[in-house]
Short mmCIF file of C-alpha atoms and ligand atoms in Angstrom, two decimals:
data_model
loop_
_atom_site.label_atom_id
_atom_site.label_comp_id
_atom_site.label_asym_id
_atom_site.label_seq_id
_atom_site.Cartn_x
_atom_site.Cartn_y
_atom_site.Cartn_z
CA MET A 27 91.13 111.20 119.23
CA GLN A 28 87.98 111.93 119.68
CA TYR A 29 86.95 108.74 117.26
CA GLU A 30 89.04 106.44 119.30
CA ASP A 31 86.33 105.25 120.98
CA GLN A 32 83.38 104.76 118.88
CA ASN A 33 82.66 101.40 117.06
CA ILE A 34 82.55 101.69 112.99
CA PHE A 35 80.06 99.17 112.23
CA ASN A 36 77.97 100.88 114.56
CA GLN A 37 78.04 104.18 112.36
CA LYS A 38 76.69 104.85 109.12
CA LEU A 39 80.35 105.29 106.45
CA THR A 40 79.10 108.24 105.68
CA ASP A 41 80.37 111.01 103.64
CA ASP A 42 80.49 113.03 106.77
CA PHE A 43 81.46 111.03 108.75
CA LEU A 44 85.23 109.97 106.32
CA ASP A 45 85.46 114.01 106.14
CA ARG A 46 85.48 114.68 110.15
CA LEU A 47 87.81 111.60 110.74
CA ASN A 48 90.39 112.41 108.02
CA SER A 49 89.98 116.29 108.37
CA GLU A 50 91.33 114.93 111.92
CA LEU A 51 93.65 112.49 110.95
CA GLU A 52 94.92 114.21 108.13
CA ALA A 53 98.07 115.65 111.19
CA ALA A 54 98.30 112.55 113.13
CA GLY A 55 100.61 111.09 111.32
CA PRO A 56 100.75 107.10 110.28
CA SER A 57 101.56 105.22 113.65
CA GLN A 58 98.12 106.84 115.30
CA VAL A 59 96.55 105.99 112.14
CA LEU A 60 97.71 102.22 112.23
CA PHE A 61 96.48 102.78 116.83
CA TRP A 62 93.47 104.02 115.27
CA GLY A 63 93.39 101.47 112.99
CA TYR A 64 93.89 98.31 116.06
CA HIS A 65 91.36 99.94 118.23
CA THR A 66 88.46 100.50 116.09
CA PHE A 67 89.05 96.96 114.37
CA GLY A 68 91.49 94.98 115.96
CA THR A 69 93.38 91.46 114.55
CA ASP A 70 90.10 91.94 111.60
CA MET A 71 92.63 94.54 110.61
CA VAL A 72 95.01 93.39 108.15
CA LEU A 73 97.97 94.71 106.11
CA GLY A 74 99.06 94.38 102.75
CA THR A 75 101.94 94.75 100.72
CA GLY A 76 104.36 94.80 98.12
CA PHE A 77 107.72 94.96 100.01
CA GLY A 78 108.05 98.39 98.69
CA PRO A 79 109.39 100.79 100.69
CA SER A 80 105.46 101.86 101.96
CA GLY A 81 105.08 98.66 103.23
CA MET A 82 108.49 98.43 105.08
CA PHE A 83 107.85 100.96 106.63
CA LEU A 84 104.86 100.37 108.07
CA ILE A 85 105.62 97.00 108.72
CA TYR A 86 108.36 98.30 110.93
CA ARG A 87 106.02 100.44 112.60
CA LEU A 88 103.44 97.36 113.19
CA TRP A 89 106.48 95.32 115.05
CA GLU A 90 107.72 98.18 116.52
CA MET A 91 104.41 99.55 118.29
CA GLY A 92 102.88 96.23 119.70
CA ILE A 93 100.76 95.68 116.92
CA LYS A 94 100.13 91.93 115.62
CA ILE A 95 97.19 91.54 112.92
CA PRO A 96 98.49 89.62 109.78
CA ILE A 97 100.15 90.04 106.81
CA PHE A 98 99.58 89.36 103.60
CA TYR A 99 100.81 90.03 100.06
CA LEU A 100 99.84 88.94 96.98
CA ASP A 101 102.19 85.80 94.76
CA THR A 102 101.13 86.25 91.05
CA HIS A 103 103.78 83.40 90.30
CA LEU A 104 105.73 86.46 88.52
CA LEU A 105 106.97 87.75 91.70
CA PHE A 106 111.41 88.90 90.78
CA ASP A 107 113.32 86.48 93.17
CA GLU A 108 114.89 89.27 95.14
CA THR A 109 111.00 89.72 96.25
CA TYR A 110 110.57 86.91 97.48
CA ALA A 111 114.96 87.31 99.30
CA LEU A 112 113.39 90.63 100.95
CA LYS A 113 110.02 88.29 102.42
CA GLU A 114 112.17 85.71 103.65
CA ARG A 115 114.29 88.99 105.65
CA ILE A 116 111.62 90.23 107.06
CA GLU A 117 110.34 87.65 108.67
CA LYS A 118 113.50 86.63 109.89
CA ARG A 119 114.17 89.91 111.18
CA PHE A 120 110.55 90.53 112.23
CA ASN A 121 110.21 87.18 113.82
CA LEU A 122 106.92 87.05 110.79
CA THR A 123 104.91 84.42 109.10
CA ILE A 124 104.15 86.26 105.86
CA THR A 125 100.27 84.67 104.22
CA ARG A 126 100.35 84.47 100.73
CA VAL A 127 97.38 85.00 98.99
CA SER A 128 97.59 82.62 95.10
CA THR A 129 94.57 82.44 92.81
CA ASP A 130 95.09 78.37 91.62
CA LEU A 131 95.26 78.96 88.49
CA SER A 132 98.73 78.87 87.41
CA LEU A 133 100.70 80.88 84.64
CA GLY A 134 100.38 77.73 82.95
CA GLN A 135 96.69 77.01 82.68
CA GLN A 136 95.89 81.40 82.39
CA ALA A 137 98.55 80.35 79.07
CA GLU A 138 96.01 77.74 77.96
CA ARG A 139 92.89 79.76 78.58
CA PHE A 140 93.35 82.90 77.75
CA GLY A 141 97.06 82.55 75.21
CA GLN A 142 100.35 83.33 76.17
CA GLU A 143 101.97 86.38 78.26
CA LEU A 144 98.72 87.84 78.92
CA TRP A 145 100.20 90.45 80.23
CA LYS A 146 101.71 91.95 77.06
CA THR A 147 98.10 90.87 75.30
CA ASP A 148 95.01 91.84 77.82
CA PRO A 149 96.99 92.68 80.87
CA ASN A 150 94.31 93.69 83.25
CA ARG A 151 93.45 90.75 82.74
CA CYS A 152 95.95 89.55 83.84
CA CYS A 153 95.39 91.07 86.81
CA HIS A 154 92.43 90.88 87.09
CA LEU A 155 93.22 87.16 87.68
CA ARG A 156 96.61 87.15 89.85
CA LYS A 157 95.48 90.23 91.94
CA VAL A 158 92.45 91.61 91.92
CA LEU A 159 89.86 88.23 91.86
CA PRO A 160 92.77 86.65 95.87
CA LEU A 161 93.10 89.24 96.41
CA ARG A 162 88.63 90.46 96.96
CA ASN A 163 88.63 86.33 98.38
CA TYR A 164 90.93 87.02 101.58
CA LEU A 165 90.02 90.07 102.68
CA SER A 166 86.01 88.65 102.06
CA GLU A 167 86.59 87.49 105.94
CA LYS A 168 88.13 90.29 107.09
CA LYS A 169 87.07 94.52 107.88
CA ALA A 170 89.16 96.53 107.19
CA TRP A 171 92.51 96.88 105.46
CA ILE A 172 95.69 98.97 105.49
CA THR A 173 97.21 99.72 102.50
CA GLY A 174 100.48 101.77 101.55
CA LEU A 175 99.52 103.91 99.59
CA ARG A 176 100.06 108.02 99.26
CA ARG A 177 99.29 110.55 97.38
CA ALA A 178 102.37 111.75 96.40
CA GLN A 179 102.88 108.39 94.47
CA SER A 180 101.10 109.31 91.03
CA LYS A 181 97.57 111.68 89.34
CA ASP A 182 95.68 108.55 90.38
CA ARG A 183 96.33 107.95 94.02
CA ARG A 184 96.32 111.69 94.57
CA ASN A 185 92.71 111.89 96.03
CA THR A 186 94.03 108.74 98.35
CA GLN A 187 92.48 109.39 102.31
CA PHE A 188 93.77 107.98 105.71
CA VAL A 189 90.38 105.44 105.98
CA GLU A 190 87.46 105.25 103.02
CA TRP A 191 85.25 102.47 102.42
CA ASP A 192 86.74 100.55 99.25
CA PRO A 193 83.32 98.76 97.38
CA GLU A 194 84.82 96.68 95.69
CA ASN A 195 86.15 94.62 98.55
CA GLU A 196 83.07 96.13 100.87
CA VAL A 197 85.94 96.17 103.54
CA VAL A 198 86.85 99.90 105.65
CA LYS A 199 91.41 100.95 103.17
CA ILE A 200 93.32 102.34 105.64
CA ASN A 201 96.10 104.44 104.34
CA PRO A 202 98.26 105.85 107.37
CA LEU A 203 100.45 107.30 104.86
CA ALA A 204 98.69 109.36 102.05
CA ASN A 205 100.38 111.88 103.47
CA TRP A 206 103.78 112.02 102.73
CA THR A 207 106.27 111.97 99.83
CA GLY A 208 108.73 108.82 98.83
CA ARG A 209 111.56 111.10 99.90
CA GLU A 210 110.40 111.36 104.31
CA VAL A 211 109.81 107.18 103.39
CA TRP A 212 113.22 106.17 102.62
CA ASN A 213 114.38 108.80 104.85
CA TYR A 214 112.45 106.98 107.79
CA ILE A 215 114.33 103.55 106.53
CA GLU A 216 117.88 105.26 105.82
CA SER A 217 117.15 106.22 109.37
CA LYS A 218 116.80 103.39 110.20
CA GLU A 219 118.54 100.76 109.22
CA LEU A 220 115.26 98.47 107.39
CA PRO A 221 115.87 96.19 105.12
CA TYR A 222 114.06 96.79 101.26
CA ASN A 223 114.60 95.27 98.05
CA PRO A 224 117.31 95.60 96.42
CA LEU A 225 116.21 96.19 92.90
CA HIS A 226 115.30 100.13 94.11
CA ASP A 227 119.52 100.70 93.98
CA GLU A 228 119.71 98.92 90.66
CA GLY A 229 116.92 102.48 88.73
CA TYR A 230 113.52 100.85 89.22
CA PRO A 231 111.56 102.70 91.70
CA SER A 232 108.29 100.59 91.73
CA ILE A 233 109.17 97.22 91.30
CA GLY A 234 105.79 94.74 91.21
CA CYS A 235 105.64 91.15 88.95
CA ILE A 236 108.38 90.52 86.23
CA PRO A 237 107.01 91.29 83.17
CA CYS A 238 104.72 94.55 84.07
CA THR A 239 108.30 96.33 85.56
CA SER A 240 111.37 98.25 84.62
CA VAL A 241 113.85 100.31 85.13
CA VAL A 242 113.52 104.37 84.51
CA ASP A 243 115.41 106.60 84.40
CA ALA A 244 116.45 109.24 87.29
CA GLU A 245 115.41 112.49 85.24
CA SER A 246 110.78 111.05 85.92
CA LYS A 247 108.83 112.19 89.28
CA ASP A 248 106.43 109.58 88.78
CA GLU A 249 107.20 106.98 92.13
CA ARG A 250 105.38 104.10 89.65
CA ARG A 251 107.21 105.35 86.63
CA GLY A 252 108.74 101.75 85.01
CA ARG A 253 105.54 100.10 85.27
CA TRP A 254 103.51 98.90 82.00
CA LYS A 255 106.20 100.86 80.11
CA GLY A 256 104.21 101.91 77.02
CA LEU A 257 100.86 100.54 78.09
CA ASP A 258 97.76 102.89 78.58
CA LYS A 259 97.68 101.29 82.27
CA THR A 260 99.26 102.58 85.59
CA GLU A 261 97.28 100.20 88.29
CA CYS A 262 97.03 96.93 88.26
CA GLY A 263 92.95 97.23 89.80
CA ILE A 264 93.29 96.44 93.56
CA HIS A 265 93.18 100.58 94.45
CA HIS A 266 90.98 101.41 91.64
CA PRO A 267 88.79 99.97 89.24
CA THR A 268 90.20 98.84 85.84
CA GLN A 269 87.65 98.22 82.81
CA LYS A 270 88.50 94.07 83.29
CA ASN A 271 88.07 94.17 86.84
CA ASN A 272 84.16 93.66 85.95
CA ILE A 273 85.40 89.84 84.52
CA GLU A 274 85.02 87.17 86.24
FE1 LIG B 307 100.42 90.36 85.29
FE2 LIG B 307 101.43 91.99 84.73
FE3 LIG B 307 99.45 92.36 86.18
FE4 LIG B 307 101.86 91.32 86.74
S1 LIG B 307 101.57 93.41 86.64
S2 LIG B 307 99.19 90.62 87.63
S3 LIG B 307 102.06 90.38 85.23
S4 LIG B 307 99.62 91.67 84.09
#
């Protein structure tokens, strides 16, 4: 690959550089993107996952390719039991320890400071406190993070590139599955018999915190339907800034 011997930090991350890199990676496939990331950043690159299907693919491919980098998840204290159980299952099956990244603010303290059930009254602030700030803190000592973002997931994500500069966290963001569809990811999971969250079989296409995740009817095309149902909110803020990202 043309760029594999170049140190990205000796380059200015210009639009031109990223355009050329992304255009080359468009046909490369997710494994090549992971290889490029590891070659460039080594263990300063981390994988963040919420244990959705894309995350399962990435955990498996890294394991199969023998790439040992830190893997983390954001624990808001509000995840489903099935999600915590899946994490344990993955750790056992792949002999991994997945890092828990979380806020020091307990749910009780949050309720005292901002009112009960902040996810109902001000979900952007809730996500900011429980996801955006802990992530920023964790990534402050890293150089790159891998995500499971895909263009096909939603309108918000349709411009996802393989390699992007993440200005909120001041790291490079790597999205190896940017041009994959949900069906392609599921086909892979089924063909390799990888573990996945059993809630997907109960009508949850996308799984996050309990209060903000709903069952949906099978007709809707948006893969992230069921998140913040009924609210004018489609992202938590870790990938696309929300209005509250400036609140500290
Ligand atoms: Fe709070 Fe809901 Fe965001 Fe979870 S997804 S941090 S409960 S607003």
